Amino acid sequence: MPLKKALILSLFVILLTNARARGATYFFVTFQYPPLAYENADHTPGGIFVDMLSGIMHRLGHQVRVEVLPWTRALDMVRQGEADAIFTAYKNRERETFLDYPEQVLFPQAVYFYKKQASPATFDGNLAALRQKRIGVVSTISYGNVFDNLKPGLSLEKASRLEHNFTKLILGRIDLLPSDNIVAENVIRQMGIGSQVTRIPVQVDSVPSYIAFSKKRGLTQLITGIDREIKQMKETGQYHAMLAGAGISLNKAARLLP
């Protein structure tokens, strides 16, 4: 190819790339995880991080469509490149094969076990001692590397939603269920089961969660922009103000996360 034509072609590709970077429409997926993300009665997405990420994308000059889906389906969509990003997602070795993670943590999640109020089930920090317990998990949800590494030796009962696991817990079909405490407490209030279940006070793990991007979409420039915006929101206090507005207060250790 003549040098002049090659230069023109290269310039055309650069212009197209820059145009997309400046003002594109992206597709993010999440799942029913109130108050962080959820679907409203009119089937529109809502929640703290739906609002936060929509605002960030607007400031970056982009449009974004957010859809609330079952977690397994949402994860498969970013795996296949059918969606640009997913939130909030833990990081583990298997997911890093198909997801690109930014530096900034979107939300530090504290994972605890919940049990039926009258249940003798306990947890002292030794996960290996739970091998004889029936533990309810949400399909394909990660609860952090500590718990995930022990999954093969545990007796797990899978469900598609956290609410289903709380129902199983009340009915005595499982002994324990792990969950991020903020999300679990919200579900407990919505279900009106506060007098029937209780949180075991020993924390299972503290796990950073992210907005993660499909490797198949090649979104390095977008990741850099979102990273910068989240960092600035944390530095100015806007990030914590948004959480506080939803009744969420992060502890000192969580505030130190990037």
mmCIF file of C-alpha atoms in Angstrom:
data_model
loop_
_atom_site.group_PDB
_atom_site.id
_atom_site.type_symbol
_atom_site.label_atom_id
_atom_site.label_comp_id
_atom_site.label_asym_id
_atom_site.label_seq_id
_atom_site.Cartn_x
_atom_site.Cartn_y
_atom_site.Cartn_z
ATOM 1 C CA MET A 1 0.000 0.000 0.000
ATOM 2 C CA PRO A 2 1.443 3.430 -0.915
ATOM 3 C CA LEU A 3 2.644 5.457 2.067
ATOM 4 C CA LYS A 4 0.104 8.244 1.468
ATOM 5 C CA LYS A 5 -2.842 5.833 1.432
ATOM 6 C CA ALA A 6 -1.515 4.061 4.529
ATOM 7 C CA LEU A 7 -1.283 7.371 6.388
ATOM 8 C CA ILE A 8 -4.818 8.348 5.362
ATOM 9 C CA LEU A 9 -6.164 4.969 6.492
ATOM 10 C CA SER A 10 -4.352 5.233 9.822
ATOM 11 C CA LEU A 11 -5.729 8.735 10.374
ATOM 12 C CA PHE A 12 -9.258 7.521 9.567
ATOM 13 C CA VAL A 13 -8.990 4.716 12.118
ATOM 14 C CA ILE A 14 -7.686 7.119 14.760
ATOM 15 C CA LEU A 15 -10.523 9.560 14.106
ATOM 16 C CA LEU A 16 -13.116 6.810 14.394
ATOM 17 C CA THR A 17 -11.571 5.576 17.644
ATOM 18 C CA ASN A 18 -11.423 9.064 19.115
ATOM 19 C CA ALA A 19 -15.012 9.789 18.075
ATOM 20 C CA ARG A 20 -16.208 6.684 19.886
ATOM 21 C CA ALA A 21 -14.083 7.535 22.909
ATOM 22 C CA ARG A 22 -15.532 11.061 23.078
ATOM 23 C CA GLY A 23 -19.218 10.304 22.750
ATOM 24 C CA ALA A 24 -20.243 6.673 22.613
ATOM 25 C CA THR A 25 -23.194 4.737 23.951
ATOM 26 C CA TYR A 26 -22.236 1.896 26.267
ATOM 27 C CA PHE A 27 -24.173 -0.988 27.773
ATOM 28 C CA PHE A 28 -23.648 -1.837 31.461
ATOM 29 C CA VAL A 29 -25.282 -4.748 33.264
ATOM 30 C CA THR A 30 -25.907 -5.250 36.953
ATOM 31 C CA PHE A 31 -28.234 -7.317 39.114
ATOM 32 C CA GLN A 32 -30.898 -6.912 41.773
ATOM 33 C CA TYR A 33 -28.774 -5.838 44.738
ATOM 34 C CA PRO A 34 -30.600 -3.051 46.575
ATOM 35 C CA PRO A 35 -29.752 -0.421 47.639
ATOM 36 C CA LEU A 36 -26.663 -0.580 45.414
ATOM 37 C CA ALA A 37 -28.524 -1.478 42.215
ATOM 38 C CA TYR A 38 -32.061 -2.636 41.482
ATOM 39 C CA GLU A 39 -34.972 -2.514 39.060
ATOM 40 C CA ASN A 40 -37.827 -0.137 39.871
ATOM 41 C CA ALA A 41 -41.501 -1.048 39.546
ATOM 42 C CA ASP A 42 -41.538 0.584 36.100
ATOM 43 C CA HIS A 43 -38.587 -1.638 35.049
ATOM 44 C CA THR A 44 -36.095 1.233 35.046
ATOM 45 C CA PRO A 45 -32.755 0.778 36.830
ATOM 46 C CA GLY A 46 -32.112 2.524 40.136
ATOM 47 C CA GLY A 47 -29.690 2.476 43.039
ATOM 48 C CA ILE A 48 -26.632 4.293 44.318
ATOM 49 C CA PHE A 49 -24.193 2.926 41.789
ATOM 50 C CA VAL A 50 -26.582 3.180 38.861
ATOM 51 C CA ASP A 51 -26.823 6.892 39.649
ATOM 52 C CA MET A 52 -23.106 7.269 40.314
ATOM 53 C CA LEU A 53 -21.937 5.529 37.154
ATOM 54 C CA SER A 54 -24.566 7.234 35.001
ATOM 55 C CA GLY A 55 -23.299 10.596 36.279
ATOM 56 C CA ILE A 56 -19.692 9.636 35.605
ATOM 57 C CA MET A 57 -20.481 8.557 32.054
ATOM 58 C CA HIS A 58 -22.334 11.816 31.435
ATOM 59 C CA ARG A 59 -19.314 13.807 32.637
ATOM 60 C CA LEU A 60 -17.121 11.784 30.288
ATOM 61 C CA GLY A 61 -19.417 12.753 27.424
ATOM 62 C CA HIS A 62 -20.986 9.328 26.919
ATOM 63 C CA GLN A 63 -24.413 7.760 26.984
ATOM 64 C CA VAL A 64 -24.974 4.601 29.015
ATOM 65 C CA ARG A 65 -27.756 2.054 29.135
ATOM 66 C CA VAL A 66 -28.006 0.030 32.338
ATOM 67 C CA GLU A 67 -29.982 -3.191 32.581
ATOM 68 C CA VAL A 68 -30.735 -5.202 35.728
ATOM 69 C CA LEU A 69 -30.448 -8.925 35.010
ATOM 70 C CA PRO A 70 -29.977 -12.206 36.857
ATOM 71 C CA TRP A 71 -26.315 -12.349 37.885
ATOM 72 C CA THR A 72 -25.421 -15.472 35.899
ATOM 73 C CA ARG A 73 -26.817 -13.976 32.709
ATOM 74 C CA ALA A 74 -25.152 -10.599 33.314
ATOM 75 C CA LEU A 75 -21.784 -12.238 33.907
ATOM 76 C CA ASP A 76 -22.108 -14.341 30.781
ATOM 77 C CA MET A 77 -22.929 -11.247 28.711
ATOM 78 C CA VAL A 78 -19.670 -9.507 29.629
ATOM 79 C CA ARG A 79 -17.817 -12.778 29.169
ATOM 80 C CA GLN A 80 -19.114 -12.970 25.584
ATOM 81 C CA GLY A 81 -18.658 -9.259 24.891
ATOM 82 C CA GLU A 82 -22.414 -8.643 24.595
ATOM 83 C CA ALA A 83 -22.194 -6.011 27.359
ATOM 84 C CA ASP A 84 -19.424 -3.508 27.998
ATOM 85 C CA ALA A 85 -19.252 -3.693 31.787
ATOM 86 C CA ILE A 86 -20.757 -5.262 34.904
ATOM 87 C CA PHE A 87 -21.075 -3.973 38.472
ATOM 88 C CA THR A 88 -20.535 -4.649 41.310
ATOM 89 C CA ALA A 89 -18.127 -7.547 40.726
ATOM 90 C CA TYR A 90 -15.527 -9.143 42.963
ATOM 91 C CA LYS A 91 -12.127 -9.951 41.495
ATOM 92 C CA ASN A 92 -10.887 -13.524 41.272
ATOM 93 C CA ARG A 93 -8.579 -15.487 38.987
ATOM 94 C CA GLU A 94 -11.365 -16.985 36.880
ATOM 95 C CA ARG A 95 -13.026 -13.615 36.233
ATOM 96 C CA GLU A 96 -9.740 -11.945 35.371
ATOM 97 C CA THR A 97 -9.553 -14.190 32.307
ATOM 98 C CA PHE A 98 -12.448 -12.298 30.697
ATOM 99 C CA LEU A 99 -12.773 -9.042 32.669
ATOM 100 C CA ASP A 100 -10.561 -5.956 32.916
ATOM 101 C CA TYR A 101 -10.594 -4.350 36.355
ATOM 102 C CA PRO A 102 -9.832 -0.685 37.098
ATOM 103 C CA GLU A 103 -7.666 0.422 40.011
ATOM 104 C CA GLN A 104 -10.448 2.146 41.916
ATOM 105 C CA VAL A 105 -12.702 0.043 44.125
ATOM 106 C CA LEU A 106 -16.352 0.819 43.483
ATOM 107 C CA PHE A 107 -17.533 -0.535 46.839
ATOM 108 C CA PRO A 108 -15.851 -2.446 49.687
ATOM 109 C CA GLN A 109 -18.256 -5.183 50.761
ATOM 110 C CA ALA A 110 -18.230 -6.794 54.206
ATOM 111 C CA VAL A 111 -19.429 -10.413 54.031
ATOM 112 C CA TYR A 112 -21.161 -12.047 57.014
ATOM 113 C CA PHE A 113 -23.137 -15.204 57.668
ATOM 114 C CA TYR A 114 -26.833 -15.060 58.525
ATOM 115 C CA LYS A 115 -28.783 -17.727 60.378
ATOM 116 C CA LYS A 116 -32.283 -18.418 61.623
ATOM 117 C CA GLN A 117 -32.870 -16.649 64.936
ATOM 118 C CA ALA A 118 -33.244 -19.847 67.007
ATOM 119 C CA SER A 119 -30.533 -21.799 65.184
ATOM 120 C CA PRO A 120 -27.507 -23.036 67.174
ATOM 121 C CA ALA A 121 -25.272 -22.532 64.110
ATOM 122 C CA THR A 122 -22.164 -20.506 64.869
ATOM 123 C CA PHE A 123 -19.113 -19.133 63.077
ATOM 124 C CA ASP A 124 -15.842 -18.268 64.834
ATOM 125 C CA GLY A 125 -13.800 -17.411 61.750
ATOM 126 C CA ASN A 126 -12.884 -20.998 60.863
ATOM 127 C CA LEU A 127 -14.575 -21.697 57.535
ATOM 128 C CA ALA A 128 -13.277 -25.263 57.458
ATOM 129 C CA ALA A 129 -15.480 -26.021 60.487
ATOM 130 C CA LEU A 130 -18.588 -25.371 58.339
ATOM 131 C CA ARG A 131 -18.238 -28.499 56.192
ATOM 132 C CA GLN A 132 -21.235 -30.141 57.847
ATOM 133 C CA LYS A 133 -23.503 -27.098 57.451
ATOM 134 C CA ARG A 134 -25.931 -26.489 54.598
ATOM 135 C CA ILE A 135 -24.972 -23.106 53.178
ATOM 136 C CA GLY A 136 -27.183 -21.137 50.813
ATOM 137 C CA VAL A 137 -25.434 -19.206 48.053
ATOM 138 C CA VAL A 138 -26.617 -17.253 45.025
ATOM 139 C CA SER A 139 -25.564 -18.978 41.798
ATOM 140 C CA THR A 140 -22.222 -17.705 40.383
ATOM 141 C CA ILE A 141 -21.911 -15.029 43.091
ATOM 142 C CA SER A 142 -18.427 -14.719 44.555
ATOM 143 C CA TYR A 143 -18.126 -14.154 48.297
ATOM 144 C CA GLY A 144 -14.411 -13.405 48.198
ATOM 145 C CA ASN A 145 -11.388 -15.643 47.711
ATOM 146 C CA VAL A 146 -11.406 -16.979 51.287
ATOM 147 C CA PHE A 147 -14.886 -18.472 50.946
ATOM 148 C CA ASP A 148 -14.610 -19.346 47.248
ATOM 149 C CA ASN A 149 -11.476 -21.428 47.804
ATOM 150 C CA LEU A 150 -13.368 -23.641 50.250
ATOM 151 C CA LYS A 151 -16.509 -24.072 48.117
ATOM 152 C CA PRO A 152 -15.573 -27.542 46.780
ATOM 153 C CA GLY A 153 -15.585 -28.942 50.329
ATOM 154 C CA LEU A 154 -18.801 -27.278 51.487
ATOM 155 C CA SER A 155 -22.420 -28.389 51.230
ATOM 156 C CA LEU A 156 -23.933 -25.652 49.087
ATOM 157 C CA GLU A 157 -27.552 -24.972 48.186
ATOM 158 C CA LYS A 158 -27.833 -22.638 45.199
ATOM 159 C CA ALA A 159 -30.583 -20.111 44.470
ATOM 160 C CA SER A 160 -31.026 -17.378 41.882
ATOM 161 C CA ARG A 161 -31.780 -14.580 44.395
ATOM 162 C CA LEU A 162 -30.797 -13.662 47.937
ATOM 163 C CA GLU A 163 -34.478 -13.448 48.892
ATOM 164 C CA HIS A 164 -34.906 -17.116 48.004
ATOM 165 C CA ASN A 165 -32.055 -18.039 50.330
ATOM 166 C CA PHE A 166 -33.586 -16.097 53.213
ATOM 167 C CA THR A 167 -36.832 -17.989 52.644
ATOM 168 C CA LYS A 168 -34.895 -21.276 52.745
ATOM 169 C CA LEU A 169 -33.190 -20.125 55.937
ATOM 170 C CA ILE A 170 -36.495 -19.425 57.669
ATOM 171 C CA LEU A 171 -37.908 -22.782 56.521
ATOM 172 C CA GLY A 172 -34.869 -24.610 57.882
ATOM 173 C CA ARG A 173 -33.727 -25.860 54.488
ATOM 174 C CA ILE A 174 -30.285 -24.268 54.957
ATOM 175 C CA ASP A 175 -28.275 -23.468 58.075
ATOM 176 C CA LEU A 176 -26.370 -20.374 56.961
ATOM 177 C CA LEU A 177 -26.161 -17.909 54.105
ATOM 178 C CA PRO A 178 -23.308 -15.488 53.327
ATOM 179 C CA SER A 179 -23.996 -11.978 52.083
ATOM 180 C CA ASP A 180 -22.732 -8.440 52.010
ATOM 181 C CA ASN A 181 -24.278 -6.999 55.165
ATOM 182 C CA ILE A 182 -25.679 -3.797 53.637
ATOM 183 C CA VAL A 183 -27.546 -5.672 50.933
ATOM 184 C CA ALA A 184 -28.680 -8.406 53.335
ATOM 185 C CA GLU A 185 -30.068 -5.903 55.852
ATOM 186 C CA ASN A 186 -31.990 -4.176 53.074
ATOM 187 C CA VAL A 187 -33.523 -7.496 51.954
ATOM 188 C CA ILE A 188 -34.389 -8.392 55.552
ATOM 189 C CA ARG A 189 -36.258 -5.088 55.955
ATOM 190 C CA GLN A 190 -38.119 -5.537 52.679
ATOM 191 C CA MET A 191 -39.138 -9.091 53.571
ATOM 192 C CA GLY A 192 -40.101 -8.106 57.124
ATOM 193 C CA ILE A 193 -38.121 -10.966 58.671
ATOM 194 C CA GLY A 194 -35.952 -9.052 61.131
ATOM 195 C CA SER A 195 -37.300 -11.047 64.083
ATOM 196 C CA GLN A 196 -36.647 -14.381 62.360
ATOM 197 C CA VAL A 197 -33.029 -14.109 61.213
ATOM 198 C CA THR A 198 -29.823 -12.771 62.706
ATOM 199 C CA ARG A 199 -26.325 -11.894 61.563
ATOM 200 C CA ILE A 200 -23.403 -13.767 63.104
ATOM 201 C CA PRO A 201 -21.037 -10.975 64.226
ATOM 202 C CA VAL A 202 -17.740 -12.500 63.027
ATOM 203 C CA GLN A 203 -16.931 -11.148 59.564
ATOM 204 C CA VAL A 204 -16.247 -13.735 56.855
ATOM 205 C CA ASP A 205 -14.273 -11.412 54.607
ATOM 206 C CA SER A 206 -13.904 -7.815 53.465
ATOM 207 C CA VAL A 207 -13.994 -7.834 49.697
ATOM 208 C CA PRO A 208 -13.471 -4.950 47.259
ATOM 209 C CA SER A 209 -15.982 -4.905 44.407
ATOM 210 C CA TYR A 210 -15.612 -3.098 41.096
ATOM 211 C CA ILE A 211 -17.172 -2.092 37.857
ATOM 212 C CA ALA A 212 -15.418 -4.590 35.545
ATOM 213 C CA PHE A 213 -15.147 -4.442 31.765
ATOM 214 C CA SER A 214 -15.375 -7.095 29.072
ATOM 215 C CA LYS A 215 -11.944 -7.862 27.641
ATOM 216 C CA LYS A 216 -13.622 -8.425 24.289
ATOM 217 C CA ARG A 217 -14.656 -4.778 24.089
ATOM 218 C CA GLY A 218 -11.181 -3.212 24.371
ATOM 219 C CA LEU A 219 -12.165 -0.337 26.663
ATOM 220 C CA THR A 220 -8.815 0.793 28.066
ATOM 221 C CA GLN A 221 -9.505 4.496 27.515
ATOM 222 C CA LEU A 222 -12.947 4.300 29.137
ATOM 223 C CA ILE A 223 -11.549 2.418 32.124
ATOM 224 C CA THR A 224 -8.939 5.137 32.619
ATOM 225 C CA GLY A 225 -11.614 7.840 32.508
ATOM 226 C CA ILE A 226 -13.927 6.100 34.976
ATOM 227 C CA ASP A 227 -10.994 5.383 37.298
ATOM 228 C CA ARG A 228 -10.105 9.061 37.302
ATOM 229 C CA GLU A 229 -13.687 10.131 38.028
ATOM 230 C CA ILE A 230 -14.191 7.689 40.917
ATOM 231 C CA LYS A 231 -10.871 8.725 42.471
ATOM 232 C CA GLN A 232 -11.836 12.400 42.238
ATOM 233 C CA MET A 233 -15.242 11.707 43.811
ATOM 234 C CA LYS A 234 -13.533 10.021 46.752
ATOM 235 C CA GLU A 235 -11.006 12.823 47.177
ATOM 236 C CA THR A 236 -13.680 15.540 47.151
ATOM 237 C CA GLY A 237 -16.026 13.656 49.489
ATOM 238 C CA GLN A 238 -18.769 13.313 46.886
ATOM 239 C CA TYR A 239 -18.487 9.520 46.885
ATOM 240 C CA HIS A 240 -19.022 9.162 50.629
ATOM 241 C CA ALA A 241 -21.742 11.813 50.579
ATOM 242 C CA MET A 242 -23.719 9.739 48.060
ATOM 243 C CA LEU A 243 -23.380 6.646 50.233
ATOM 244 C CA ALA A 244 -24.326 8.587 53.355
ATOM 245 C CA GLY A 245 -27.419 9.871 51.557
ATOM 246 C CA ALA A 246 -28.525 6.258 51.223
ATOM 247 C CA GLY A 247 -27.752 5.511 54.858
ATOM 248 C CA ILE A 248 -24.448 3.757 54.161
ATOM 249 C CA SER A 249 -21.372 4.612 56.208
ATOM 250 C CA LEU A 250 -18.027 2.962 55.451
ATOM 251 C CA ASN A 251 -15.691 2.098 58.299
ATOM 252 C CA LYS A 252 -12.181 3.534 58.543
ATOM 253 C CA ALA A 253 -10.520 0.522 56.916
ATOM 254 C CA ALA A 254 -12.892 0.670 53.946
ATOM 255 C CA ARG A 255 -12.149 4.371 53.447
ATOM 256 C CA LEU A 256 -8.494 3.506 52.865
ATOM 257 C CA LEU A 257 -9.279 1.381 49.827
ATOM 258 C CA PRO A 258 -8.243 2.958 46.490
#
